[in-house]
């Protein structure tokens, strides 16, 4: 007898404008996962400490965001989309996708959003300095971090297909999602509770 499949959780991260929301929505539609855009949730549920006028963004309250999401993540089958990733508990995710975009493509995307100069400069520098990739590599096990190019619609299609295949393989393998942690007696070699690491 096989137990019902417990679906993995995925984080889609990257500099603003790299395509997190669009790609996450397409993945969610393709595989029946729930897509949660953290920026939207922060605004709706007021999980912030006010508005930063200079950078025109909400100053999110990381503890409130984690508390709000914890029970949701426990259900499995979630795609979280956010431009930062170091404050989420490491055990939440089975795959971390970092979207990357060339600056010549990213700049017009940000300009089209009517971002002010500060915000455009900050985001372009962020992409040049590989801030989000570095953050992802520092916060999660290397083998679960996957960098994907997101310059064109073709790339987007390929990225959705890649994640869909990854989910299919994960579920076919019978692997246990990280959020479930290590069950007693299931892994006798492991004494330490490695399900509780904080990023
Ligand atoms: P993010 O959530 O990372 O801020 P988004 O999904 O809102 O990005 O996308 C920003 C804009 O760029 C939106 O108009 C869709 C477009 N876009 C994103 N990724 C793309 C891609 N790979 N090819 C073409 N357009 C893309």
XYZ file of N, CA, C and O and ligand atoms in Angstrom:
822
model
N 0.844 -1.208 0.000
C 0.000 0.000 0.000
C 0.874 1.252 0.000
O 1.808 1.367 0.767
N 0.551 2.166 -0.837
C 1.308 3.425 -0.817
C 0.461 4.505 -0.150
O -0.760 4.541 -0.318
N 1.139 5.374 0.601
C 0.404 6.464 1.244
C 0.159 7.560 0.208
O 0.855 7.632 -0.801
N -0.828 8.438 0.443
C -1.086 9.489 -0.530
C 0.152 10.368 -0.704
O 0.882 10.595 0.253
N 0.362 10.859 -1.922
C 1.548 11.654 -2.189
C 1.490 12.973 -1.431
O 0.494 13.677 -1.479
N 2.579 13.263 -0.724
C 2.695 14.547 -0.065
C 3.527 15.421 -0.981
O 4.679 15.130 -1.247
N 2.945 16.485 -1.497
C 3.610 17.234 -2.555
C 4.710 18.172 -2.029
O 4.587 18.723 -0.941
N 5.780 18.315 -2.794
C 6.883 19.170 -2.356
C 6.524 20.652 -2.407
O 5.561 21.043 -3.068
N 7.291 21.463 -1.719
C 7.158 22.926 -1.778
C 8.339 23.501 -2.558
O 9.475 23.029 -2.434
N 8.039 24.542 -3.332
C 9.065 25.139 -4.197
C 9.139 26.640 -3.944
O 8.109 27.301 -3.791
N 10.370 27.158 -3.930
C 10.566 28.611 -3.856
C 11.055 29.092 -5.221
O 11.989 28.520 -5.785
N 10.392 30.122 -5.745
C 10.878 30.760 -6.971
C 11.352 32.153 -6.572
O 10.569 32.982 -6.105
N 12.656 32.379 -6.724
C 13.209 33.661 -6.310
C 14.001 34.299 -7.452
O 14.151 33.710 -8.528
N 14.482 35.515 -7.221
C 15.196 36.252 -8.270
C 14.944 37.738 -8.090
O 14.019 38.143 -7.374
N 15.748 38.539 -8.762
C 15.590 39.995 -8.732
C 14.205 40.366 -9.274
O 13.718 39.687 -10.180
N 13.569 41.430 -8.748
C 12.292 41.859 -9.338
C 12.413 42.019 -10.860
O 13.418 42.537 -11.350
N 11.402 41.547 -11.569
C 11.394 41.667 -13.027
C 11.935 40.446 -13.753
O 11.850 40.362 -14.979
N 12.493 39.478 -13.017
C 13.064 38.309 -13.702
C 11.980 37.308 -14.128
O 12.266 36.365 -14.866
N 10.757 37.508 -13.639
C 9.666 36.644 -14.102
C 9.128 35.674 -13.060
O 8.441 34.702 -13.404
N 9.376 35.963 -11.787
C 8.940 35.048 -10.727
C 7.437 34.808 -10.732
O 6.973 33.675 -10.695
N 6.679 35.915 -10.757
C 5.226 35.789 -10.618
C 4.608 35.093 -11.826
O 3.803 34.164 -11.679
N 5.016 35.516 -13.016
C 4.461 34.922 -14.233
C 4.813 33.435 -14.312
O 3.952 32.590 -14.563
N 6.074 33.126 -14.050
C 6.528 31.726 -14.137
C 5.848 30.870 -13.061
O 5.376 29.765 -13.344
N 5.768 31.406 -11.846
C 5.159 30.645 -10.744
C 3.693 30.342 -11.044
O 3.196 29.243 -10.759
N 3.006 31.327 -11.600
C 1.588 31.142 -11.902
C 1.418 30.032 -12.951
O 0.532 29.183 -12.836
N 2.291 30.045 -13.960
C 2.200 29.022 -15.010
C 2.516 27.631 -14.456
O 1.854 26.649 -14.811
N 3.503 27.561 -13.566
C 3.831 26.254 -12.960
C 2.634 25.764 -12.139
O 2.217 24.613 -12.233
N 2.075 26.693 -11.345
C 0.945 26.325 -10.476
C -0.221 25.782 -11.311
O -0.839 24.773 -10.962
N -0.481 26.448 -12.424
C -1.572 26.001 -13.296
C -1.275 24.634 -13.894
O -2.143 23.775 -13.989
N -0.017 24.432 -14.279
C 0.358 23.177 -14.941
C 0.295 21.981 -13.993
O -0.040 20.876 -14.410
N 0.627 22.201 -12.716
C 0.751 21.048 -11.812
C -0.275 21.030 -10.685
O -0.291 20.107 -9.873
N -1.124 22.066 -10.627
C -2.155 22.094 -9.586
C -1.607 22.471 -8.214
O -2.144 22.039 -7.189
N -0.523 23.233 -8.155
C 0.003 23.732 -6.884
C -0.646 25.085 -6.585
O -1.229 25.713 -7.464
N -0.499 25.545 -5.337
C -0.976 26.882 -4.972
C 0.188 27.867 -5.040
O 1.246 27.624 -4.443
N -0.011 28.944 -5.784
C 1.028 29.958 -5.917
C 0.790 31.070 -4.903
O -0.301 31.635 -4.855
N 1.804 31.377 -4.132
C 1.685 32.473 -3.156
C 2.761 33.521 -3.431
O 3.961 33.238 -3.349
N 2.286 34.715 -3.772
C 3.194 35.827 -4.035
C 3.388 36.557 -2.707
O 2.441 37.180 -2.196
N 4.572 36.502 -2.159
C 4.784 37.036 -0.806
C 4.487 38.538 -0.736
O 3.855 39.012 0.205
N 4.914 39.278 -1.762
C 4.674 40.727 -1.766
C 3.188 41.055 -1.634
O 2.806 41.983 -0.907
N 2.368 40.291 -2.326
C 0.921 40.510 -2.310
C 0.346 40.156 -0.923
O -0.485 40.887 -0.374
N 0.822 39.049 -0.386
C 0.369 38.591 0.929
C 0.713 39.634 2.007
O -0.101 39.931 2.890
N 1.913 40.190 1.905
C 2.373 41.192 2.874
C 1.443 42.397 2.872
O 1.065 42.918 3.918
N 1.050 42.802 1.673
C 0.152 43.956 1.557
C -1.243 43.628 2.085
O -1.808 44.347 2.892
N -1.770 42.476 1.624
C -3.136 42.087 2.006
C -3.295 41.893 3.504
O -4.275 42.304 4.105
N -2.302 41.220 4.107
C -2.417 40.873 5.539
C -1.661 41.843 6.432
O -1.517 41.596 7.631
N -1.114 42.907 5.818
C -0.374 43.923 6.568
C 0.766 43.325 7.387
O 0.916 43.621 8.579
N 1.568 42.482 6.746
C 2.692 41.843 7.430
C 3.941 42.693 7.228
O 4.966 42.232 6.753
N 3.819 43.983 7.537
C 4.935 44.889 7.277
C 5.071 45.940 8.383
O 4.210 46.056 9.259
N 6.182 46.688 8.287
C 6.426 47.774 9.256
C 6.433 49.114 8.535
O 7.328 49.927 8.736
N 5.501 49.309 7.639
C 5.410 50.599 6.949
C 5.960 50.552 5.537
O 6.383 49.499 5.043
N 5.973 51.729 4.916
C 6.333 51.843 3.503
C 7.627 52.638 3.354
O 7.797 53.684 3.980
N 8.546 52.125 2.547
C 9.792 52.833 2.284
C 9.589 53.725 1.065
O 9.474 53.231 -0.056
N 9.519 55.045 1.321
C 9.221 55.987 0.226
C 10.339 56.001 -0.812
O 10.087 56.061 -2.006
N 11.591 55.931 -0.321
C 12.723 56.035 -1.241
C 12.711 54.907 -2.268
O 12.931 55.127 -3.459
N 12.450 53.706 -1.801
C 12.479 52.563 -2.725
C 11.078 52.090 -3.105
O 10.920 51.076 -3.788
N 10.077 52.859 -2.644
C 8.698 52.550 -3.009
C 8.345 51.076 -2.772
O 7.867 50.387 -3.681
N 8.645 50.599 -1.561
C 8.278 49.207 -1.261
C 7.941 49.058 0.223
O 8.374 49.860 1.056
N 7.177 48.008 0.520
C 6.800 47.728 1.901
C 7.970 47.101 2.633
O 8.693 46.278 2.067
N 8.149 47.512 3.904
C 9.220 46.940 4.733
C 8.649 45.711 5.431
O 7.980 45.829 6.455
N 8.856 44.567 4.848
C 8.137 43.412 5.373
C 8.660 42.948 6.726
O 9.840 43.092 7.031
N 7.720 42.450 7.540
C 8.047 41.935 8.863
C 8.261 40.427 8.700
O 7.309 39.659 8.554
N 9.535 40.022 8.706
C 9.881 38.643 8.375
C 9.226 37.631 9.326
O 8.742 36.588 8.883
N 9.190 37.954 10.620
C 8.588 37.010 11.578
C 7.109 36.812 11.295
O 6.595 35.697 11.342
N 6.431 37.910 10.986
C 4.989 37.801 10.700
C 4.757 36.987 9.431
O 3.814 36.200 9.350
N 5.611 37.182 8.436
C 5.454 36.440 7.179
C 5.646 34.936 7.435
O 4.853 34.108 6.988
N 6.680 34.590 8.197
C 6.946 33.173 8.480
C 5.786 32.565 9.276
O 5.320 31.463 8.976
N 5.282 33.304 10.271
C 4.159 32.788 11.076
C 2.919 32.574 10.213
O 2.197 31.588 10.373
N 2.675 33.494 9.308
C 1.498 33.397 8.439
C 1.615 32.183 7.501
O 0.648 31.469 7.252
N 2.832 31.977 7.002
C 3.008 30.929 5.992
C 3.201 29.525 6.572
O 2.947 28.537 5.877
N 3.653 29.437 7.808
C 3.996 28.113 8.359
C 2.882 27.061 8.165
O 3.131 25.994 7.596
N 1.647 27.337 8.623
C 0.614 26.301 8.446
C 0.302 26.011 6.982
O -0.071 24.891 6.630
N 0.462 26.997 6.149
C 0.198 26.820 4.714
C 1.267 25.903 4.109
O 0.965 24.985 3.342
N 2.520 26.138 4.483
C 3.615 25.318 3.954
C 3.494 23.867 4.406
O 3.872 22.948 3.686
N 2.944 23.674 5.609
C 2.772 22.315 6.144
C 1.879 21.462 5.235
O 1.971 20.236 5.254
N 1.011 22.110 4.463
C 0.099 21.353 3.585
C 0.817 20.756 2.377
O 0.331 19.824 1.760
N 1.964 21.324 2.006
C 2.690 20.876 0.812
C 2.043 21.410 -0.466
O 0.941 21.967 -0.436
N 2.755 21.261 -1.582
C 2.215 21.679 -2.879
C 2.112 23.186 -3.050
O 1.193 23.673 -3.700
N 3.066 23.930 -2.482
C 3.035 25.395 -2.591
C 4.200 25.901 -3.438
O 5.304 25.342 -3.392
N 3.935 26.973 -4.164
C 5.001 27.685 -4.871
C 5.054 29.080 -4.287
O 4.101 29.857 -4.415
N 6.146 29.367 -3.598
C 6.320 30.681 -2.977
C 7.178 31.526 -3.900
O 8.215 31.066 -4.397
N 6.744 32.758 -4.119
C 7.481 33.632 -5.029
C 7.870 34.906 -4.280
O 7.021 35.619 -3.777
N 9.201 35.097 -4.165
C 9.685 36.281 -3.448
C 11.109 36.610 -3.882
O 11.876 35.717 -4.211
N 11.460 37.922 -3.820
C 12.789 38.325 -4.282
C 13.891 38.112 -3.243
O 15.063 38.297 -3.547
N 13.500 37.742 -2.034
C 14.500 37.408 -1.009
C 14.241 35.989 -0.556
O 13.162 35.445 -0.809
N 15.214 35.371 0.111
C 14.954 33.983 0.505
C 15.662 33.575 1.788
O 15.501 32.452 2.232
N 16.416 34.490 2.427
C 17.225 34.037 3.557
C 16.470 33.939 4.872
O 16.997 33.400 5.835
N 15.246 34.433 4.931
C 14.539 34.370 6.225
C 13.494 33.256 6.290
O 12.892 33.032 7.326
N 13.306 32.535 5.179
C 12.379 31.400 5.239
C 13.100 30.222 5.896
O 14.292 30.027 5.648
N 12.362 29.415 6.696
C 13.026 28.228 7.254
C 13.486 27.303 6.125
O 12.738 27.058 5.175
N 14.690 26.791 6.257
C 15.266 25.948 5.206
C 14.401 24.714 4.951
O 14.254 24.264 3.815
N 13.801 24.169 6.017
C 13.019 22.935 5.892
C 11.763 23.088 5.062
O 11.125 22.098 4.717
N 11.358 24.311 4.739
C 10.132 24.505 3.952
C 10.247 23.986 2.519
O 9.268 23.594 1.917
N 11.458 24.060 1.957
C 11.559 23.872 0.503
C 12.325 22.625 0.068
O 13.315 22.240 0.684
N 11.840 22.059 -1.037
C 12.514 20.916 -1.667
C 13.260 21.350 -2.919
O 14.138 20.638 -3.393
N 12.876 22.497 -3.455
C 13.546 23.033 -4.643
C 13.526 24.564 -4.556
O 12.497 25.150 -4.201
N 14.670 25.180 -4.865
C 14.757 26.640 -4.896
C 15.198 27.040 -6.302
O 16.315 26.726 -6.729
N 14.309 27.696 -7.031
C 14.618 28.134 -8.394
C 15.007 29.609 -8.345
O 14.272 30.425 -7.778
N 16.161 29.933 -8.921
C 16.573 31.335 -8.997
C 16.514 31.755 -10.463
O 17.245 31.213 -11.301
N 15.624 32.687 -10.780
C 15.513 33.158 -12.163
C 16.557 34.243 -12.407
O 16.772 35.119 -11.556
N 17.176 34.198 -13.594
C 18.220 35.167 -13.959
C 17.870 35.837 -15.287
O 17.395 35.175 -16.213
N 18.115 37.146 -15.355
C 17.808 37.890 -16.581
C 18.962 38.826 -16.920
O 19.505 39.499 -16.033
N 19.319 38.884 -18.199
C 20.378 39.808 -18.639
C 19.909 41.245 -18.400
O 18.726 41.562 -18.600
N 20.848 42.111 -18.044
C 20.474 43.493 -17.731
C 19.830 44.237 -18.888
O 18.954 45.073 -18.687
N 20.278 43.922 -20.102
C 19.707 44.598 -21.273
C 18.221 44.246 -21.433
O 17.466 44.990 -22.041
N 17.812 43.121 -20.871
C 16.406 42.696 -20.936
C 15.662 43.167 -19.682
O 14.506 43.593 -19.741
N 16.374 43.115 -18.557
C 15.744 43.464 -17.277
C 15.408 44.958 -17.205
O 14.324 45.334 -16.731
N 16.320 45.778 -17.701
C 16.123 47.230 -17.601
C 14.782 47.674 -18.202
O 13.975 48.319 -17.518
N 14.491 47.337 -19.461
C 13.195 47.761 -20.015
C 11.986 47.167 -19.285
O 10.948 47.813 -19.185
N 12.142 45.962 -18.732
C 11.022 45.381 -17.966
C 10.728 46.240 -16.733
O 9.574 46.491 -16.399
N 11.783 46.697 -16.054
C 11.591 47.502 -14.842
C 11.081 48.896 -15.192
O 10.246 49.474 -14.494
N 11.593 49.433 -16.296
C 11.186 50.753 -16.765
C 9.679 50.746 -17.068
O 8.958 51.678 -16.735
N 9.229 49.663 -17.684
C 7.824 49.514 -18.062
C 6.914 49.512 -16.827
O 5.734 49.828 -16.914
N 7.467 49.125 -15.706
C 6.694 49.090 -14.463
C 6.615 50.454 -13.802
O 6.109 50.552 -12.682
N 7.217 51.451 -14.424
C 7.260 52.798 -13.868
C 7.977 52.873 -12.523
O 7.622 53.672 -11.660
N 8.969 52.021 -12.337
C 9.777 52.110 -11.126
C 10.574 53.412 -11.169
O 10.982 53.854 -12.246
N 10.834 54.024 -10.006
C 11.664 55.233 -10.000
C 13.140 54.850 -10.195
O 13.506 53.666 -10.157
N 13.980 55.868 -10.412
C 15.388 55.607 -10.755
C 16.103 54.809 -9.661
O 16.865 53.881 -9.956
N 15.830 55.163 -8.384
C 16.461 54.436 -7.280
C 16.166 52.946 -7.347
O 17.037 52.108 -7.163
N 14.913 52.668 -7.618
C 14.475 51.274 -7.585
C 15.033 50.497 -8.787
O 15.425 49.331 -8.651
N 15.094 51.157 -9.928
C 15.664 50.489 -11.110
C 17.153 50.215 -10.875
O 17.635 49.097 -11.074
N 17.871 51.247 -10.404
C 19.316 51.098 -10.174
C 19.582 49.989 -9.151
O 20.450 49.133 -9.344
N 18.807 49.999 -8.070
C 18.996 49.000 -7.019
C 18.819 47.583 -7.573
O 19.619 46.684 -7.309
N 17.779 47.414 -8.394
C 17.499 46.075 -8.910
C 18.497 45.624 -9.971
O 18.888 44.455 -10.002
N 18.929 46.556 -10.807
C 19.921 46.202 -11.829
C 21.244 45.804 -11.146
O 21.866 44.800 -11.488
N 21.623 46.584 -10.115
C 22.856 46.254 -9.380
C 22.734 44.898 -8.685
O 23.680 44.123 -8.640
N 21.551 44.657 -8.177
C 21.277 43.397 -7.486
C 21.502 42.211 -8.440
O 22.121 41.203 -8.076
N 21.049 42.372 -9.682
C 21.205 41.295 -10.670
C 22.679 41.159 -11.088
O 23.204 40.053 -11.189
N 23.350 42.310 -11.283
C 24.776 42.266 -11.671
C 25.611 41.588 -10.579
O 26.476 40.761 -10.856
N 25.303 41.936 -9.335
C 26.098 41.408 -8.211
C 25.670 39.995 -7.807
O 26.222 39.424 -6.865
N 24.687 39.461 -8.473
C 24.184 38.100 -8.199
C 23.752 37.942 -6.738
O 23.976 36.902 -6.114
N 23.127 38.997 -6.212
C 22.756 39.017 -4.793
C 21.816 37.859 -4.428
O 22.026 37.164 -3.431
N 20.802 37.640 -5.253
C 19.794 36.626 -4.889
C 20.369 35.207 -5.013
O 20.118 34.357 -4.155
N 21.173 34.974 -6.055
C 21.788 33.630 -6.204
C 22.681 33.337 -5.008
O 22.637 32.234 -4.442
N 23.492 34.347 -4.626
C 24.390 34.161 -3.479
C 23.590 33.858 -2.218
O 23.942 32.993 -1.430
N 22.495 34.612 -2.050
C 21.645 34.431 -0.867
C 21.048 33.017 -0.857
O 21.020 32.357 0.175
N 20.606 32.574 -2.018
C 20.002 31.236 -2.115
C 21.054 30.168 -1.809
O 20.786 29.216 -1.068
N 22.252 30.341 -2.346
C 23.298 29.332 -2.124
C 23.758 29.314 -0.663
O 24.161 28.285 -0.140
N 23.687 30.504 -0.014
C 24.089 30.568 1.398
C 22.995 30.021 2.315
O 23.268 29.632 3.445
N 21.761 29.976 1.831
C 20.642 29.629 2.719
C 20.119 28.202 2.544
O 19.426 27.698 3.419
N 20.429 27.583 1.400
C 19.874 26.244 1.119
C 20.977 25.313 0.640
O 22.010 25.770 0.138
N 20.719 24.012 0.745
C 21.702 23.029 0.271
C 21.906 23.224 -1.223
O 20.935 23.403 -1.973
N 23.168 23.141 -1.623
C 23.521 23.437 -3.014
C 22.709 22.608 -4.004
O 22.293 23.107 -5.054
N 22.458 21.344 -3.643
C 21.805 20.452 -4.610
C 20.336 20.790 -4.859
O 19.736 20.295 -5.805
N 19.732 21.648 -4.022
C 18.329 21.987 -4.290
C 18.180 23.355 -4.970
O 17.080 23.767 -5.315
N 19.300 24.060 -5.158
C 19.235 25.396 -5.793
C 19.489 25.261 -7.291
O 20.505 24.723 -7.715
N 18.534 25.751 -8.092
C 18.652 25.646 -9.546
C 18.501 27.035 -10.173
O 17.485 27.699 -10.011
N 19.550 27.455 -10.890
C 19.519 28.747 -11.573
C 18.954 28.553 -12.977
O 19.418 27.666 -13.694
N 17.976 29.364 -13.367
C 17.393 29.235 -14.708
C 17.349 30.600 -15.392
O 16.971 31.599 -14.763
N 17.711 30.648 -16.660
C 17.674 31.898 -17.420
C 16.238 32.259 -17.762
O 15.455 31.392 -18.150
N 15.897 33.556 -17.641
C 14.524 33.991 -17.924
C 14.552 35.271 -18.761
O 14.122 36.331 -18.317
N 15.064 35.126 -19.994
C 15.176 36.290 -20.882
C 14.034 36.380 -21.887
O 13.694 37.469 -22.341
N 13.476 35.232 -22.240
C 12.490 35.217 -23.327
C 11.300 34.339 -22.957
O 11.348 33.595 -21.968
N 10.272 34.418 -23.792
C 9.097 33.571 -23.553
C 9.457 32.096 -23.728
O 8.912 31.230 -23.047
N 10.391 31.832 -24.645
C 10.883 30.456 -24.809
C 11.516 29.940 -23.532
O 11.284 28.804 -23.119
N 12.336 30.819 -22.913
C 12.967 30.444 -21.629
C 11.884 30.119 -20.606
O 11.981 29.142 -19.863
N 10.854 30.975 -20.583
C 9.806 30.788 -19.577
C 9.127 29.419 -19.759
O 8.925 28.686 -18.802
N 8.828 29.118 -21.010
C 8.196 27.825 -21.317
C 9.106 26.670 -20.876
O 8.643 25.722 -20.238
N 10.401 26.793 -21.204
C 11.363 25.746 -20.817
C 11.430 25.619 -19.297
O 11.531 24.516 -18.760
N 11.378 26.765 -18.608
C 11.492 26.740 -17.141
C 10.273 26.064 -16.506
O 10.414 25.292 -15.554
N 9.099 26.359 -17.058
C 7.875 25.720 -16.535
C 7.976 24.210 -16.770
O 7.709 23.406 -15.864
N 8.408 23.813 -17.972
C 8.559 22.380 -18.274
C 9.572 21.722 -17.345
O 9.366 20.609 -16.866
N 10.679 22.455 -17.101
C 11.738 21.872 -16.256
C 11.204 21.606 -14.846
O 11.411 20.531 -14.286
N 10.490 22.590 -14.296
C 9.978 22.426 -12.922
C 8.913 21.324 -12.886
O 8.882 20.507 -11.959
N 8.094 21.272 -13.917
C 7.059 20.229 -13.970
C 7.722 18.837 -13.975
O 7.299 17.939 -13.238
N 8.764 18.684 -14.778
C 9.475 17.390 -14.815
C 10.112 17.089 -13.469
O 10.103 15.947 -12.997
N 10.671 18.141 -12.856
C 11.300 17.933 -11.544
C 10.252 17.408 -10.550
O 10.523 16.476 -9.789
N 9.065 18.012 -10.546
C 8.001 17.590 -9.611
C 7.612 16.132 -9.893
O 7.496 15.318 -8.976
N 7.446 15.816 -11.171
C 7.074 14.439 -11.529
C 8.112 13.439 -11.042
O 7.771 12.397 -10.472
N 9.378 13.777 -11.236
C 10.453 12.875 -10.793
C 10.488 12.760 -9.278
O 10.650 11.679 -8.728
N 10.323 13.914 -8.616
C 10.337 13.918 -7.149
C 9.234 13.005 -6.620
O 9.466 12.167 -5.747
N 8.049 13.159 -7.185
C 6.911 12.392 -6.659
C 7.021 10.913 -7.029
O 6.641 10.049 -6.242
N 7.572 10.632 -8.203
C 7.717 9.232 -8.616
C 8.769 8.520 -7.760
O 8.686 7.313 -7.545
N 9.740 9.301 -7.253
C 10.829 8.691 -6.489
C 10.382 8.288 -5.082
O 11.075 7.550 -4.394
N 9.243 8.815 -4.648
C 8.755 8.515 -3.299
C 9.537 9.249 -2.216
O 9.443 8.924 -1.039
N 10.332 10.231 -2.619
C 11.100 10.998 -1.632
C 10.185 11.765 -0.688
O 9.109 12.205 -1.083
N 10.651 11.923 0.528
C 9.881 12.627 1.548
C 10.149 14.129 1.455
O 11.302 14.544 1.539
N 9.121 14.960 1.309
C 9.383 16.401 1.313
C 10.031 16.861 2.620
O 9.734 16.323 3.680
N 10.902 17.850 2.540
C 11.643 18.353 3.705
C 10.739 18.769 4.856
O 11.090 18.620 6.014
N 9.579 19.336 4.536
C 8.705 19.879 5.576
C 8.247 18.793 6.551
O 7.930 19.065 7.699
N 8.243 17.537 6.084
C 7.816 16.454 6.966
C 8.909 16.048 7.941
O 8.651 15.337 8.901
N 10.152 16.499 7.658
C 11.268 16.170 8.544
C 11.590 14.690 8.505
O 11.069 13.948 7.685
N 12.462 14.276 9.422
C 12.841 12.858 9.477
C 11.967 12.183 10.516
O 11.938 12.579 11.670
N 11.226 11.170 10.070
C 10.342 10.477 11.019
C 11.146 9.531 11.896
O 12.061 8.885 11.419
N 10.783 9.404 13.178
C 11.490 8.469 14.047
C 11.446 7.068 13.437
O 10.439 6.688 12.827
N 12.510 6.315 13.586
C 12.670 4.940 13.091
C 12.856 4.839 11.586
O 13.188 3.793 11.070
N 12.602 5.943 10.880
C 12.698 5.860 9.439
C 14.145 6.021 8.992
O 14.568 5.508 7.997
N 14.886 6.797 9.773
C 16.281 7.018 9.454
C 17.082 6.854 10.732
O 17.404 7.793 11.420
N 17.414 5.606 11.047
C 18.050 5.311 12.326
C 19.435 5.917 12.455
O 19.933 6.151 13.549
N 20.079 6.191 11.311
C 21.436 6.735 11.365
C 21.454 8.175 11.864
O 22.442 8.658 12.357
N 20.346 8.866 11.695
C 20.344 10.293 12.016
C 19.772 10.560 13.389
O 18.602 10.310 13.650
N 20.642 11.069 14.283
C 20.181 11.414 15.626
C 19.783 12.870 15.717
O 18.977 13.263 16.520
N 20.425 13.698 14.875
C 20.138 15.130 14.998
C 18.872 15.484 14.223
O 18.589 14.941 13.176
N 18.134 16.443 14.789
C 16.863 16.806 14.172
C 17.113 17.789 13.049
O 17.043 18.980 13.228
N 17.442 17.274 11.859
C 17.821 18.183 10.781
C 16.627 18.784 10.058
O 16.757 19.422 9.036
N 15.432 18.589 10.606
C 14.280 19.228 9.984
C 14.055 20.645 10.482
O 13.157 21.336 10.012
N 14.868 21.092 11.434
C 14.543 22.358 12.074
C 15.516 23.501 11.755
O 15.500 24.521 12.401
N 16.391 23.279 10.771
C 17.364 24.330 10.451
C 16.689 25.618 10.027
O 15.770 25.598 9.233
N 17.154 26.703 10.547
C 16.665 28.002 10.102
C 17.684 28.574 9.130
O 18.880 28.423 9.332
N 17.189 29.232 8.079
C 18.132 29.812 7.115
C 18.851 30.994 7.733
O 18.323 31.636 8.605
P 8.772 39.310 -11.021
O 7.645 38.566 -10.356
O 10.078 38.576 -10.923
O 8.913 40.712 -10.569
P 7.058 39.253 -13.364
O 6.637 37.825 -13.498
O 6.089 40.192 -12.756
O 8.467 39.351 -12.595
O 7.500 39.740 -14.811
C 7.786 41.098 -15.093
C 7.398 41.404 -16.522
O 8.303 40.797 -17.417
C 6.016 40.921 -16.910
O 5.462 41.875 -17.800
C 6.260 39.641 -17.656
C 7.641 39.854 -18.249
N 8.471 38.652 -18.266
C 8.908 37.970 -17.186
N 9.669 36.937 -17.532
C 9.725 36.946 -18.881
C 10.370 36.133 -19.858
N 11.115 35.082 -19.521
N 10.191 36.445 -21.162
C 9.438 37.504 -21.514
N 8.808 38.332 -20.664
C 8.953 38.047 -19.363
